Amino acid sequence: MGAQLRVYKRRIRSVTATKKITKAMEMIAASRIVKAQRQVAASTPYATELTRAVTAVATGSTTKHPLTTEADAPARAAILLITSDRGLAGGYSANAIKAAERLAERLRGEGKEVVTYVIGRKGVAYYGFRERKIADSWTGFTDSPTYADAKRAAAPLIEAVTQETAEGGVDELHIVFTEFVSMMTQNPVDDRMLPLSLDTTKDEEGKGEILPLFDFEPSAEDVLDALLPRYVESRIYNALLQAAASEHAARRRAMKSATDNAGDLIKSLSRLANAARQAEITQEISEIVGGASALADATAGSDK
C-alpha cells in the first residue's frame, strides 16, 4: 500500500511541474498576441492601399502583365503554405496543411501542376515525411516575422511568376495561411495572389469601387513591373503577421487547456493518494488491533 502512495505522490509532482510549464507558456503566448495584433493592424492598410493602386493601374491600361493577365490555358500553379516552426499550438499547423491539401487537389482537378513553397518547420516536416517535393522553404521566423523575411520568401515566387512555364515558371500564385479573426477564432484560408482579380477592391457597402483614370509614365508596364514585387511582398508579410497572431492565440488556448487538464489530474491523483493513505492507516490500525488482541489472548492463555 505504501508503494502505491509513493507512485501517486511522484505522479502529482510530475504533473505539477508540467502545469507550471504550460502556465508559463500560456502567459508568454498571451503577451505576444497583443504585439502581433498591433502589427497586423499596422500592415493591413498598406497592403489594402497597394492592392488598390495595382487595381487602378490594371483597370486603366490594356497592358498584359503577370499581375493581372489570366493565362489562356494555365498549366502550373504555385502554393505558398505558412505553418509554424514550433508545436504545442493545437491544430494550428494541421489545419493550414489540410487547407493547402484541399487547394492542391482542386488545382490538380483543373489540370494544373502544383508547385509547393513552405514556410515553417511543421510544413517542411509534413512534406518531407511523405517524400513530397518542395520547391523552396523557409524556417525560423514564423512567431515573429519581419518584412525582410517576407521579401526573402517573395523573391523566388516573383521570379517564378515572371518566367514562362516551359522554363519553370507558374501561371498562378496562391497563398494558404491562418487568418486571425479573434482570440478564439482563427481560420485557415487560401487566397489567389496572382493574377490579381480586378474586382478585389470594394467600397464600404461591398460594391465595386469606381477607380479614377490615370496617365502612366514612363508606361503602364513599367509601373506594374515596379508594383509587382511590392504587392507580393506586402501580401506575404500581412499573411505572415496574421499567421503569427493566430499561432500565438492557438498556443495560448492549447496551453490553457493543458493547464486546466493538469489541475484536474492533480485533483484526481490527490483524491486517489488520500484514499490510499486512508487505506494504509486503516490497515495499520487493523494490524495493531489484531496484534493487541492476539497478545491479549496469549497472555490470558498463559495465566490459566
PDB file of C-alpha atoms in Angstrom:
ATOM      1  CA  MET A   1       0.000   0.000   0.000  1.00  0.00           C
ATOM      2  CA  GLY A   2       2.899   2.384   0.775  1.00  0.00           C
ATOM      3  CA  ALA A   3       4.355   1.768  -2.683  1.00  0.00           C
ATOM      4  CA  GLN A   4       1.069   2.814  -4.290  1.00  0.00           C
ATOM      5  CA  LEU A   5       1.033   6.044  -2.278  1.00  0.00           C
ATOM      6  CA  ARG A   6       4.588   6.830  -3.408  1.00  0.00           C
ATOM      7  CA  VAL A   7       3.529   6.316  -7.043  1.00  0.00           C
ATOM      8  CA  TYR A   8       0.668   8.780  -6.646  1.00  0.00           C
ATOM      9  CA  LYS A   9       2.911  11.380  -5.000  1.00  0.00           C
ATOM     10  CA  ARG A  10       5.510  11.013  -7.749  1.00  0.00           C
ATOM     11  CA  ARG A  11       2.857  11.493 -10.428  1.00  0.00           C
ATOM     12  CA  ILE A  12       1.468  14.549  -8.615  1.00  0.00           C
ATOM     13  CA  ARG A  13       4.948  16.134  -8.539  1.00  0.00           C
ATOM     14  CA  SER A  14       5.407  15.398 -12.246  1.00  0.00           C
ATOM     15  CA  VAL A  15       2.035  16.824 -13.272  1.00  0.00           C
ATOM     16  CA  THR A  16       2.590  19.877 -11.060  1.00  0.00           C
ATOM     17  CA  ALA A  17       5.887  20.602 -12.831  1.00  0.00           C
ATOM     18  CA  THR A  18       4.161  20.210 -16.209  1.00  0.00           C
ATOM     19  CA  LYS A  19       1.403  22.562 -15.099  1.00  0.00           C
ATOM     20  CA  LYS A  20       3.949  25.245 -14.229  1.00  0.00           C
ATOM     21  CA  ILE A  21       5.495  24.941 -17.708  1.00  0.00           C
ATOM     22  CA  THR A  22       2.180  25.102 -19.563  1.00  0.00           C
ATOM     23  CA  LYS A  23       1.046  28.053 -17.444  1.00  0.00           C
ATOM     24  CA  ALA A  24       4.253  29.928 -18.264  1.00  0.00           C
ATOM     25  CA  MET A  25       3.847  29.174 -21.974  1.00  0.00           C
ATOM     26  CA  GLU A  26       0.229  30.355 -21.832  1.00  0.00           C
ATOM     27  CA  MET A  27       1.289  33.678 -20.294  1.00  0.00           C
ATOM     28  CA  ILE A  28       4.099  34.146 -22.849  1.00  0.00           C
ATOM     29  CA  ALA A  29       1.741  33.470 -25.758  1.00  0.00           C
ATOM     30  CA  ALA A  30      -0.848  35.861 -24.311  1.00  0.00           C
ATOM     31  CA  SER A  31       1.750  38.638 -24.040  1.00  0.00           C
ATOM     32  CA  ARG A  32       2.872  38.135 -27.652  1.00  0.00           C
ATOM     33  CA  ILE A  33      -0.645  38.213 -29.100  1.00  0.00           C
ATOM     34  CA  VAL A  34      -1.039  41.930 -28.311  1.00  0.00           C
ATOM     35  CA  LYS A  35       2.116  42.834 -30.245  1.00  0.00           C
ATOM     36  CA  ALA A  36       1.115  40.587 -33.138  1.00  0.00           C
ATOM     37  CA  GLN A  37      -2.352  42.179 -33.294  1.00  0.00           C
ATOM     38  CA  ARG A  38      -0.810  45.652 -33.458  1.00  0.00           C
ATOM     39  CA  GLN A  39       1.472  44.574 -36.295  1.00  0.00           C
ATOM     40  CA  VAL A  40      -1.472  43.113 -38.235  1.00  0.00           C
ATOM     41  CA  ALA A  41      -3.448  46.312 -37.779  1.00  0.00           C
ATOM     42  CA  ALA A  42      -0.480  48.397 -38.923  1.00  0.00           C
ATOM     43  CA  SER A  43       0.292  46.330 -42.040  1.00  0.00           C
ATOM     44  CA  THR A  44      -3.246  45.763 -43.330  1.00  0.00           C
ATOM     45  CA  PRO A  45      -3.900  49.358 -44.544  1.00  0.00           C
ATOM     46  CA  TYR A  46      -0.655  49.355 -46.546  1.00  0.00           C
ATOM     47  CA  ALA A  47      -1.492  46.036 -48.200  1.00  0.00           C
ATOM     48  CA  THR A  48      -5.016  47.233 -48.945  1.00  0.00           C
ATOM     49  CA  GLU A  49      -3.913  50.529 -50.475  1.00  0.00           C
ATOM     50  CA  LEU A  50      -1.209  48.825 -52.528  1.00  0.00           C
ATOM     51  CA  THR A  51      -3.828  46.417 -53.874  1.00  0.00           C
ATOM     52  CA  ARG A  52      -5.996  49.415 -54.789  1.00  0.00           C
ATOM     53  CA  ALA A  53      -3.071  51.015 -56.601  1.00  0.00           C
ATOM     54  CA  VAL A  54      -2.357  47.867 -58.579  1.00  0.00           C
ATOM     55  CA  THR A  55      -6.049  47.525 -59.402  1.00  0.00           C
ATOM     56  CA  ALA A  56      -6.156  51.133 -60.580  1.00  0.00           C
ATOM     57  CA  VAL A  57      -3.197  50.597 -62.881  1.00  0.00           C
ATOM     58  CA  ALA A  58      -4.635  47.350 -64.220  1.00  0.00           C
ATOM     59  CA  THR A  59      -8.079  48.790 -64.961  1.00  0.00           C
ATOM     60  CA  GLY A  60      -6.603  51.887 -66.551  1.00  0.00           C
ATOM     61  CA  SER A  61      -4.397  50.090 -69.050  1.00  0.00           C
ATOM     62  CA  THR A  62      -4.538  47.302 -71.589  1.00  0.00           C
ATOM     63  CA  THR A  63      -1.011  46.069 -70.895  1.00  0.00           C
ATOM     64  CA  LYS A  64      -0.598  42.327 -70.483  1.00  0.00           C
ATOM     65  CA  HIS A  65       1.263  41.630 -67.257  1.00  0.00           C
ATOM     66  CA  PRO A  66       1.624  38.653 -64.865  1.00  0.00           C
ATOM     67  CA  LEU A  67      -0.078  40.743 -62.176  1.00  0.00           C
ATOM     68  CA  THR A  68      -3.369  40.988 -63.988  1.00  0.00           C
ATOM     69  CA  THR A  69      -3.422  38.780 -67.092  1.00  0.00           C
ATOM     70  CA  GLU A  70      -5.056  35.376 -66.955  1.00  0.00           C
ATOM     71  CA  ALA A  71      -3.257  32.683 -68.938  1.00  0.00           C
ATOM     72  CA  ASP A  72      -5.266  31.197 -71.788  1.00  0.00           C
ATOM     73  CA  ALA A  73      -4.600  27.681 -70.519  1.00  0.00           C
ATOM     74  CA  PRO A  74      -2.944  27.828 -67.076  1.00  0.00           C
ATOM     75  CA  ALA A  75      -0.737  24.781 -66.609  1.00  0.00           C
ATOM     76  CA  ARG A  76       1.199  25.395 -63.381  1.00  0.00           C
ATOM     77  CA  ALA A  77       0.166  26.935 -60.064  1.00  0.00           C
ATOM     78  CA  ALA A  78       2.324  27.748 -57.035  1.00  0.00           C
ATOM     79  CA  ILE A  79       1.087  27.404 -53.461  1.00  0.00           C
ATOM     80  CA  LEU A  80       2.809  29.183 -50.571  1.00  0.00           C
ATOM     81  CA  LEU A  81       1.879  27.431 -47.316  1.00  0.00           C
ATOM     82  CA  ILE A  82       2.504  29.152 -43.970  1.00  0.00           C
ATOM     83  CA  THR A  83       2.784  26.911 -40.898  1.00  0.00           C
ATOM     84  CA  SER A  84       4.599  27.233 -37.568  1.00  0.00           C
ATOM     85  CA  ASP A  85       8.158  26.459 -36.540  1.00  0.00           C
ATOM     86  CA  ARG A  86       7.128  25.107 -33.136  1.00  0.00           C
ATOM     87  CA  GLY A  87       4.419  22.821 -31.857  1.00  0.00           C
ATOM     88  CA  LEU A  88       2.187  22.970 -28.780  1.00  0.00           C
ATOM     89  CA  ALA A  89      -0.336  25.087 -30.681  1.00  0.00           C
ATOM     90  CA  GLY A  90      -3.188  22.625 -31.018  1.00  0.00           C
ATOM     91  CA  GLY A  91      -4.327  22.020 -34.576  1.00  0.00           C
ATOM     92  CA  TYR A  92      -2.930  25.297 -35.945  1.00  0.00           C
ATOM     93  CA  SER A  93      -0.419  23.863 -38.433  1.00  0.00           C
ATOM     94  CA  ALA A  94      -2.504  20.771 -39.199  1.00  0.00           C
ATOM     95  CA  ASN A  95      -5.483  22.899 -40.227  1.00  0.00           C
ATOM     96  CA  ALA A  96      -3.335  25.054 -42.519  1.00  0.00           C
ATOM     97  CA  ILE A  97      -1.821  21.950 -44.117  1.00  0.00           C
ATOM     98  CA  LYS A  98      -5.288  20.479 -44.678  1.00  0.00           C
ATOM     99  CA  ALA A  99      -6.385  23.702 -46.387  1.00  0.00           C
ATOM    100  CA  ALA A 100      -3.317  23.554 -48.646  1.00  0.00           C
ATOM    101  CA  GLU A 101      -4.024  19.918 -49.492  1.00  0.00           C
ATOM    102  CA  ARG A 102      -7.630  20.749 -50.441  1.00  0.00           C
ATOM    103  CA  LEU A 103      -6.444  23.615 -52.627  1.00  0.00           C
ATOM    104  CA  ALA A 104      -3.808  21.442 -54.310  1.00  0.00           C
ATOM    105  CA  GLU A 105      -6.397  18.747 -55.001  1.00  0.00           C
ATOM    106  CA  ARG A 106      -8.740  21.306 -56.553  1.00  0.00           C
ATOM    107  CA  LEU A 107      -5.977  22.749 -58.739  1.00  0.00           C
ATOM    108  CA  ARG A 108      -4.940  19.292 -59.927  1.00  0.00           C
ATOM    109  CA  GLY A 109      -8.577  18.595 -60.709  1.00  0.00           C
ATOM    110  CA  GLU A 110      -8.432  21.628 -63.013  1.00  0.00           C
ATOM    111  CA  GLY A 111      -5.486  20.066 -64.820  1.00  0.00           C
ATOM    112  CA  LYS A 112      -2.768  22.228 -63.265  1.00  0.00           C
ATOM    113  CA  GLU A 113       0.596  21.108 -61.955  1.00  0.00           C
ATOM    114  CA  VAL A 114       1.112  22.262 -58.367  1.00  0.00           C
ATOM    115  CA  VAL A 115       4.419  23.684 -57.139  1.00  0.00           C
ATOM    116  CA  THR A 116       4.653  23.937 -53.335  1.00  0.00           C
ATOM    117  CA  TYR A 117       6.556  26.511 -51.265  1.00  0.00           C
ATOM    118  CA  VAL A 118       6.503  26.158 -47.477  1.00  0.00           C
ATOM    119  CA  ILE A 119       7.182  28.484 -44.550  1.00  0.00           C
ATOM    120  CA  GLY A 120       7.585  26.823 -41.127  1.00  0.00           C
ATOM    121  CA  ARG A 121       9.216  23.640 -39.867  1.00  0.00           C
ATOM    122  CA  LYS A 122       5.884  21.863 -39.344  1.00  0.00           C
ATOM    123  CA  GLY A 123       5.002  22.143 -43.019  1.00  0.00           C
ATOM    124  CA  VAL A 124       8.507  21.165 -44.104  1.00  0.00           C
ATOM    125  CA  ALA A 125       8.382  18.112 -41.832  1.00  0.00           C
ATOM    126  CA  TYR A 126       4.953  17.133 -43.203  1.00  0.00           C
ATOM    127  CA  TYR A 127       6.073  17.115 -46.826  1.00  0.00           C
ATOM    128  CA  GLY A 128       9.489  15.678 -46.001  1.00  0.00           C
ATOM    129  CA  PHE A 129       7.996  12.722 -44.107  1.00  0.00           C
ATOM    130  CA  ARG A 130       5.777  11.923 -47.114  1.00  0.00           C
ATOM    131  CA  GLU A 131       8.697  12.450 -49.504  1.00  0.00           C
ATOM    132  CA  ARG A 132       6.869  15.139 -51.439  1.00  0.00           C
ATOM    133  CA  LYS A 133       8.875  17.669 -53.402  1.00  0.00           C
ATOM    134  CA  ILE A 134       9.083  21.246 -52.139  1.00  0.00           C
ATOM    135  CA  ALA A 135      10.300  23.959 -54.499  1.00  0.00           C
ATOM    136  CA  ASP A 136      11.662  26.086 -51.630  1.00  0.00           C
ATOM    137  CA  SER A 137      11.188  26.503 -47.880  1.00  0.00           C
ATOM    138  CA  TRP A 138      11.949  28.982 -45.101  1.00  0.00           C
ATOM    139  CA  THR A 139      12.051  28.443 -41.331  1.00  0.00           C
ATOM    140  CA  GLY A 140      12.956  30.184 -38.102  1.00  0.00           C
ATOM    141  CA  PHE A 141      10.759  33.285 -38.089  1.00  0.00           C
ATOM    142  CA  THR A 142       7.088  32.270 -38.043  1.00  0.00           C
ATOM    143  CA  ASP A 143       6.361  33.500 -34.500  1.00  0.00           C
ATOM    144  CA  SER A 144       7.916  36.930 -35.108  1.00  0.00           C
ATOM    145  CA  PRO A 145       8.209  37.667 -38.853  1.00  0.00           C
ATOM    146  CA  THR A 146       9.741  40.801 -40.342  1.00  0.00           C
ATOM    147  CA  TYR A 147       9.362  42.449 -43.735  1.00  0.00           C
ATOM    148  CA  ALA A 148      12.816  41.142 -44.648  1.00  0.00           C
ATOM    149  CA  ASP A 149      11.540  37.596 -44.120  1.00  0.00           C
ATOM    150  CA  ALA A 150       8.581  38.274 -46.407  1.00  0.00           C
ATOM    151  CA  LYS A 151      10.884  39.792 -49.013  1.00  0.00           C
ATOM    152  CA  ARG A 152      13.154  36.751 -48.886  1.00  0.00           C
ATOM    153  CA  ALA A 153      10.205  34.386 -49.396  1.00  0.00           C
ATOM    154  CA  ALA A 154       8.708  36.548 -52.153  1.00  0.00           C
ATOM    155  CA  ALA A 155      11.849  36.623 -54.337  1.00  0.00           C
ATOM    156  CA  PRO A 156      11.623  33.082 -55.830  1.00  0.00           C
ATOM    157  CA  LEU A 157       7.838  33.405 -56.188  1.00  0.00           C
ATOM    158  CA  ILE A 158       8.151  36.624 -58.191  1.00  0.00           C
ATOM    159  CA  GLU A 159      10.809  35.000 -60.342  1.00  0.00           C
ATOM    160  CA  ALA A 160       8.541  32.010 -60.985  1.00  0.00           C
ATOM    161  CA  VAL A 161       5.604  34.248 -61.929  1.00  0.00           C
ATOM    162  CA  THR A 162       7.650  36.273 -64.416  1.00  0.00           C
ATOM    163  CA  GLN A 163       9.097  33.188 -66.140  1.00  0.00           C
ATOM    164  CA  GLU A 164       7.500  31.135 -68.869  1.00  0.00           C
ATOM    165  CA  THR A 165       6.009  27.820 -67.737  1.00  0.00           C
ATOM    166  CA  ALA A 166       8.347  25.972 -70.088  1.00  0.00           C
ATOM    167  CA  GLU A 167      11.277  27.467 -68.146  1.00  0.00           C
ATOM    168  CA  GLY A 168       9.874  26.513 -64.730  1.00  0.00           C
ATOM    169  CA  GLY A 169       7.503  29.440 -64.275  1.00  0.00           C
ATOM    170  CA  VAL A 170       3.941  29.386 -62.957  1.00  0.00           C
ATOM    171  CA  ASP A 171       0.676  30.882 -64.192  1.00  0.00           C
ATOM    172  CA  GLU A 172      -0.937  31.349 -60.782  1.00  0.00           C
ATOM    173  CA  LEU A 173       0.230  32.098 -57.259  1.00  0.00           C
ATOM    174  CA  HIS A 174      -1.856  31.059 -54.230  1.00  0.00           C
ATOM    175  CA  ILE A 175      -1.167  31.562 -50.531  1.00  0.00           C
ATOM    176  CA  VAL A 176      -2.515  29.479 -47.640  1.00  0.00           C
ATOM    177  CA  PHE A 177      -2.331  30.940 -44.147  1.00  0.00           C
ATOM    178  CA  THR A 178      -4.364  31.202 -40.940  1.00  0.00           C
ATOM    179  CA  GLU A 179      -6.398  34.374 -40.687  1.00  0.00           C
ATOM    180  CA  PHE A 180      -6.641  35.950 -37.227  1.00  0.00           C
ATOM    181  CA  VAL A 181     -10.288  36.768 -36.500  1.00  0.00           C
ATOM    182  CA  SER A 182     -10.281  36.943 -32.705  1.00  0.00           C
ATOM    183  CA  MET A 183      -8.612  35.402 -29.684  1.00  0.00           C
ATOM    184  CA  MET A 184     -10.906  32.400 -30.007  1.00  0.00           C
ATOM    185  CA  THR A 185     -11.273  32.166 -33.791  1.00  0.00           C
ATOM    186  CA  GLN A 186      -8.530  31.615 -36.360  1.00  0.00           C
ATOM    187  CA  ASN A 187      -9.499  30.382 -39.812  1.00  0.00           C
ATOM    188  CA  PRO A 188      -7.194  28.762 -42.391  1.00  0.00           C
ATOM    189  CA  VAL A 189      -7.790  30.451 -45.734  1.00  0.00           C
ATOM    190  CA  ASP A 190      -6.459  30.139 -49.273  1.00  0.00           C
ATOM    191  CA  ASP A 191      -6.195  33.220 -51.449  1.00  0.00           C
ATOM    192  CA  ARG A 192      -5.030  33.721 -55.019  1.00  0.00           C
ATOM    193  CA  MET A 193      -2.446  36.484 -55.138  1.00  0.00           C
ATOM    194  CA  LEU A 194      -1.690  36.358 -58.860  1.00  0.00           C
ATOM    195  CA  PRO A 195      -3.158  37.048 -61.313  1.00  0.00           C
ATOM    196  CA  LEU A 196      -4.942  39.763 -59.374  1.00  0.00           C
ATOM    197  CA  SER A 197      -8.725  39.734 -59.607  1.00  0.00           C
ATOM    198  CA  LEU A 198      -9.776  43.209 -60.676  1.00  0.00           C
ATOM    199  CA  ASP A 199     -12.912  43.124 -58.505  1.00  0.00           C
ATOM    200  CA  THR A 200     -10.995  42.716 -55.230  1.00  0.00           C
ATOM    201  CA  THR A 201     -11.298  46.388 -54.305  1.00  0.00           C
ATOM    202  CA  LYS A 202     -14.670  47.154 -52.710  1.00  0.00           C
ATOM    203  CA  ASP A 203     -16.191  50.171 -51.094  1.00  0.00           C
ATOM    204  CA  GLU A 204     -17.691  50.161 -47.585  1.00  0.00           C
ATOM    205  CA  GLU A 205     -21.065  48.949 -48.898  1.00  0.00           C
ATOM    206  CA  GLY A 206     -19.455  45.995 -50.679  1.00  0.00           C
ATOM    207  CA  LYS A 207     -19.989  47.427 -54.173  1.00  0.00           C
ATOM    208  CA  GLY A 208     -17.284  47.628 -56.776  1.00  0.00           C
ATOM    209  CA  GLU A 209     -15.277  50.817 -56.404  1.00  0.00           C
ATOM    210  CA  ILE A 210     -15.070  53.144 -59.423  1.00  0.00           C
ATOM    211  CA  LEU A 211     -11.397  53.902 -59.859  1.00  0.00           C
ATOM    212  CA  PRO A 212     -10.124  57.123 -61.460  1.00  0.00           C
ATOM    213  CA  LEU A 213      -8.302  57.201 -64.795  1.00  0.00           C
ATOM    214  CA  PHE A 214      -4.544  57.638 -64.746  1.00  0.00           C
ATOM    215  CA  ASP A 215      -1.769  58.578 -67.125  1.00  0.00           C
ATOM    216  CA  PHE A 216       1.284  56.376 -66.681  1.00  0.00           C
ATOM    217  CA  GLU A 217       4.884  57.489 -67.050  1.00  0.00           C
ATOM    218  CA  PRO A 218       7.007  56.080 -68.492  1.00  0.00           C
ATOM    219  CA  SER A 219       4.417  53.329 -69.214  1.00  0.00           C
ATOM    220  CA  ALA A 220       1.800  51.183 -67.518  1.00  0.00           C
ATOM    221  CA  GLU A 221       4.008  48.127 -67.944  1.00  0.00           C
ATOM    222  CA  ASP A 222       6.895  49.807 -66.112  1.00  0.00           C
ATOM    223  CA  VAL A 223       4.548  50.830 -63.307  1.00  0.00           C
ATOM    224  CA  LEU A 224       3.253  47.267 -62.987  1.00  0.00           C
ATOM    225  CA  ASP A 225       6.826  45.929 -63.008  1.00  0.00           C
ATOM    226  CA  ALA A 226       7.626  48.248 -60.111  1.00  0.00           C
ATOM    227  CA  LEU A 227       4.464  47.365 -58.189  1.00  0.00           C
ATOM    228  CA  LEU A 228       4.688  43.586 -58.669  1.00  0.00           C
ATOM    229  CA  PRO A 229       7.384  42.869 -56.033  1.00  0.00           C
ATOM    230  CA  ARG A 230       5.872  45.378 -53.590  1.00  0.00           C
ATOM    231  CA  TYR A 231       2.450  43.813 -53.973  1.00  0.00           C
ATOM    232  CA  VAL A 232       3.643  40.225 -53.442  1.00  0.00           C
ATOM    233  CA  GLU A 233       5.901  41.182 -50.541  1.00  0.00           C
ATOM    234  CA  SER A 234       3.183  43.154 -48.756  1.00  0.00           C
ATOM    235  CA  ARG A 235       0.629  40.370 -49.170  1.00  0.00           C
ATOM    236  CA  ILE A 236       3.052  37.750 -47.852  1.00  0.00           C
ATOM    237  CA  TYR A 237       4.084  39.994 -44.947  1.00  0.00           C
ATOM    238  CA  ASN A 238       0.481  40.608 -43.951  1.00  0.00           C
ATOM    239  CA  ALA A 239      -0.227  36.861 -44.185  1.00  0.00           C
ATOM    240  CA  LEU A 240       2.830  36.124 -42.015  1.00  0.00           C
ATOM    241  CA  LEU A 241       1.620  38.576 -39.368  1.00  0.00           C
ATOM    242  CA  GLN A 242      -1.884  37.126 -39.468  1.00  0.00           C
ATOM    243  CA  ALA A 243      -0.418  33.638 -39.110  1.00  0.00           C
ATOM    244  CA  ALA A 244       1.839  34.702 -36.220  1.00  0.00           C
ATOM    245  CA  ALA A 245      -1.085  36.198 -34.311  1.00  0.00           C
ATOM    246  CA  SER A 246      -3.120  33.052 -34.996  1.00  0.00           C
ATOM    247  CA  GLU A 247      -0.254  30.839 -33.836  1.00  0.00           C
ATOM    248  CA  HIS A 248       0.088  32.704 -30.535  1.00  0.00           C
ATOM    249  CA  ALA A 249      -3.675  32.607 -29.970  1.00  0.00           C
ATOM    250  CA  ALA A 250      -3.817  28.887 -30.761  1.00  0.00           C
ATOM    251  CA  ARG A 251      -0.852  28.181 -28.473  1.00  0.00           C
ATOM    252  CA  ARG A 252      -2.397  30.196 -25.649  1.00  0.00           C
ATOM    253  CA  ARG A 253      -5.650  28.287 -25.998  1.00  0.00           C
ATOM    254  CA  ALA A 254      -3.847  24.931 -26.143  1.00  0.00           C
ATOM    255  CA  MET A 255      -1.665  25.736 -23.125  1.00  0.00           C
ATOM    256  CA  LYS A 256      -4.654  26.955 -21.123  1.00  0.00           C
ATOM    257  CA  SER A 257      -6.439  23.705 -21.874  1.00  0.00           C
ATOM    258  CA  ALA A 258      -3.327  21.742 -20.878  1.00  0.00           C
ATOM    259  CA  THR A 259      -3.029  23.741 -17.632  1.00  0.00           C
ATOM    260  CA  ASP A 260      -6.678  23.145 -16.781  1.00  0.00           C
ATOM    261  CA  ASN A 261      -6.340  19.432 -17.546  1.00  0.00           C
ATOM    262  CA  ALA A 262      -3.224  19.243 -15.362  1.00  0.00           C
ATOM    263  CA  GLY A 263      -5.139  20.867 -12.497  1.00  0.00           C
ATOM    264  CA  ASP A 264      -7.977  18.358 -12.877  1.00  0.00           C
ATOM    265  CA  LEU A 265      -5.483  15.493 -12.977  1.00  0.00           C
ATOM    266  CA  ILE A 266      -3.760  16.743  -9.823  1.00  0.00           C
ATOM    267  CA  LYS A 267      -7.114  16.829  -8.010  1.00  0.00           C
ATOM    268  CA  SER A 268      -7.906  13.301  -9.150  1.00  0.00           C
ATOM    269  CA  LEU A 269      -4.484  11.997  -8.141  1.00  0.00           C
ATOM    270  CA  SER A 270      -4.730  13.787  -4.776  1.00  0.00           C
ATOM    271  CA  ARG A 271      -8.036  12.049  -4.075  1.00  0.00           C
ATOM    272  CA  LEU A 272      -6.515   8.690  -5.000  1.00  0.00           C
ATOM    273  CA  ALA A 273      -3.477   9.423  -2.826  1.00  0.00           C
ATOM    274  CA  ASN A 274      -5.718  10.346   0.124  1.00  0.00           C
ATOM    275  CA  ALA A 275      -7.724   7.166  -0.368  1.00  0.00           C
ATOM    276  CA  ALA A 276      -4.521   5.130  -0.485  1.00  0.00           C
ATOM    277  CA  ARG A 277      -3.209   6.846   2.672  1.00  0.00           C
ATOM    278  CA  GLN A 278      -6.503   6.258   4.479  1.00  0.00           C
ATOM    279  CA  ALA A 279      -6.467   2.603   3.412  1.00  0.00           C
ATOM    280  CA  GLU A 280      -2.889   2.331   4.655  1.00  0.00           C
ATOM    281  CA  ILE A 281      -3.797   3.902   8.001  1.00  0.00           C
ATOM    282  CA  THR A 282      -6.844   1.626   8.302  1.00  0.00           C
ATOM    283  CA  GLN A 283      -4.710  -1.408   7.565  1.00  0.00           C
ATOM    284  CA  GLU A 284      -2.110  -0.360  10.147  1.00  0.00           C
ATOM    285  CA  ILE A 285      -4.817   0.174  12.771  1.00  0.00           C
ATOM    286  CA  SER A 286      -6.310  -3.201  11.919  1.00  0.00           C
ATOM    287  CA  GLU A 287      -2.879  -4.810  12.275  1.00  0.00           C
ATOM    288  CA  ILE A 288      -2.314  -3.075  15.634  1.00  0.00           C
ATOM    289  CA  VAL A 289      -5.738  -4.094  16.927  1.00  0.00           C
ATOM    290  CA  GLY A 290      -5.232  -7.640  15.661  1.00  0.00           C
ATOM    291  CA  GLY A 291      -1.786  -7.797  17.254  1.00  0.00           C
ATOM    292  CA  ALA A 292      -3.091  -6.439  20.568  1.00  0.00           C
ATOM    293  CA  SER A 293      -5.981  -8.932  20.511  1.00  0.00           C
ATOM    294  CA  ALA A 294      -3.615 -11.804  19.777  1.00  0.00           C
ATOM    295  CA  LEU A 295      -1.283 -10.666  22.565  1.00  0.00           C
ATOM    296  CA  ALA A 296      -4.213 -10.397  24.972  1.00  0.00           C
ATOM    297  CA  ASP A 297      -5.370 -13.914  24.058  1.00  0.00           C
ATOM    298  CA  ALA A 298      -1.858 -15.257  24.529  1.00  0.00           C
ATOM    299  CA  THR A 299      -1.484 -13.539  27.879  1.00  0.00           C
ATOM    300  CA  ALA A 300      -4.885 -14.833  29.043  1.00  0.00           C
ATOM    301  CA  GLY A 301      -3.925 -18.348  27.996  1.00  0.00           C
ATOM    302  CA  SER A 302      -0.673 -18.259  29.945  1.00  0.00           C
ATOM    303  CA  ASP A 303      -2.455 -17.102  33.130  1.00  0.00           C
ATOM    304  CA  LYS A 304      -4.673 -20.210  33.260  1.00  0.00           C
TER     305      LYS A 304
END
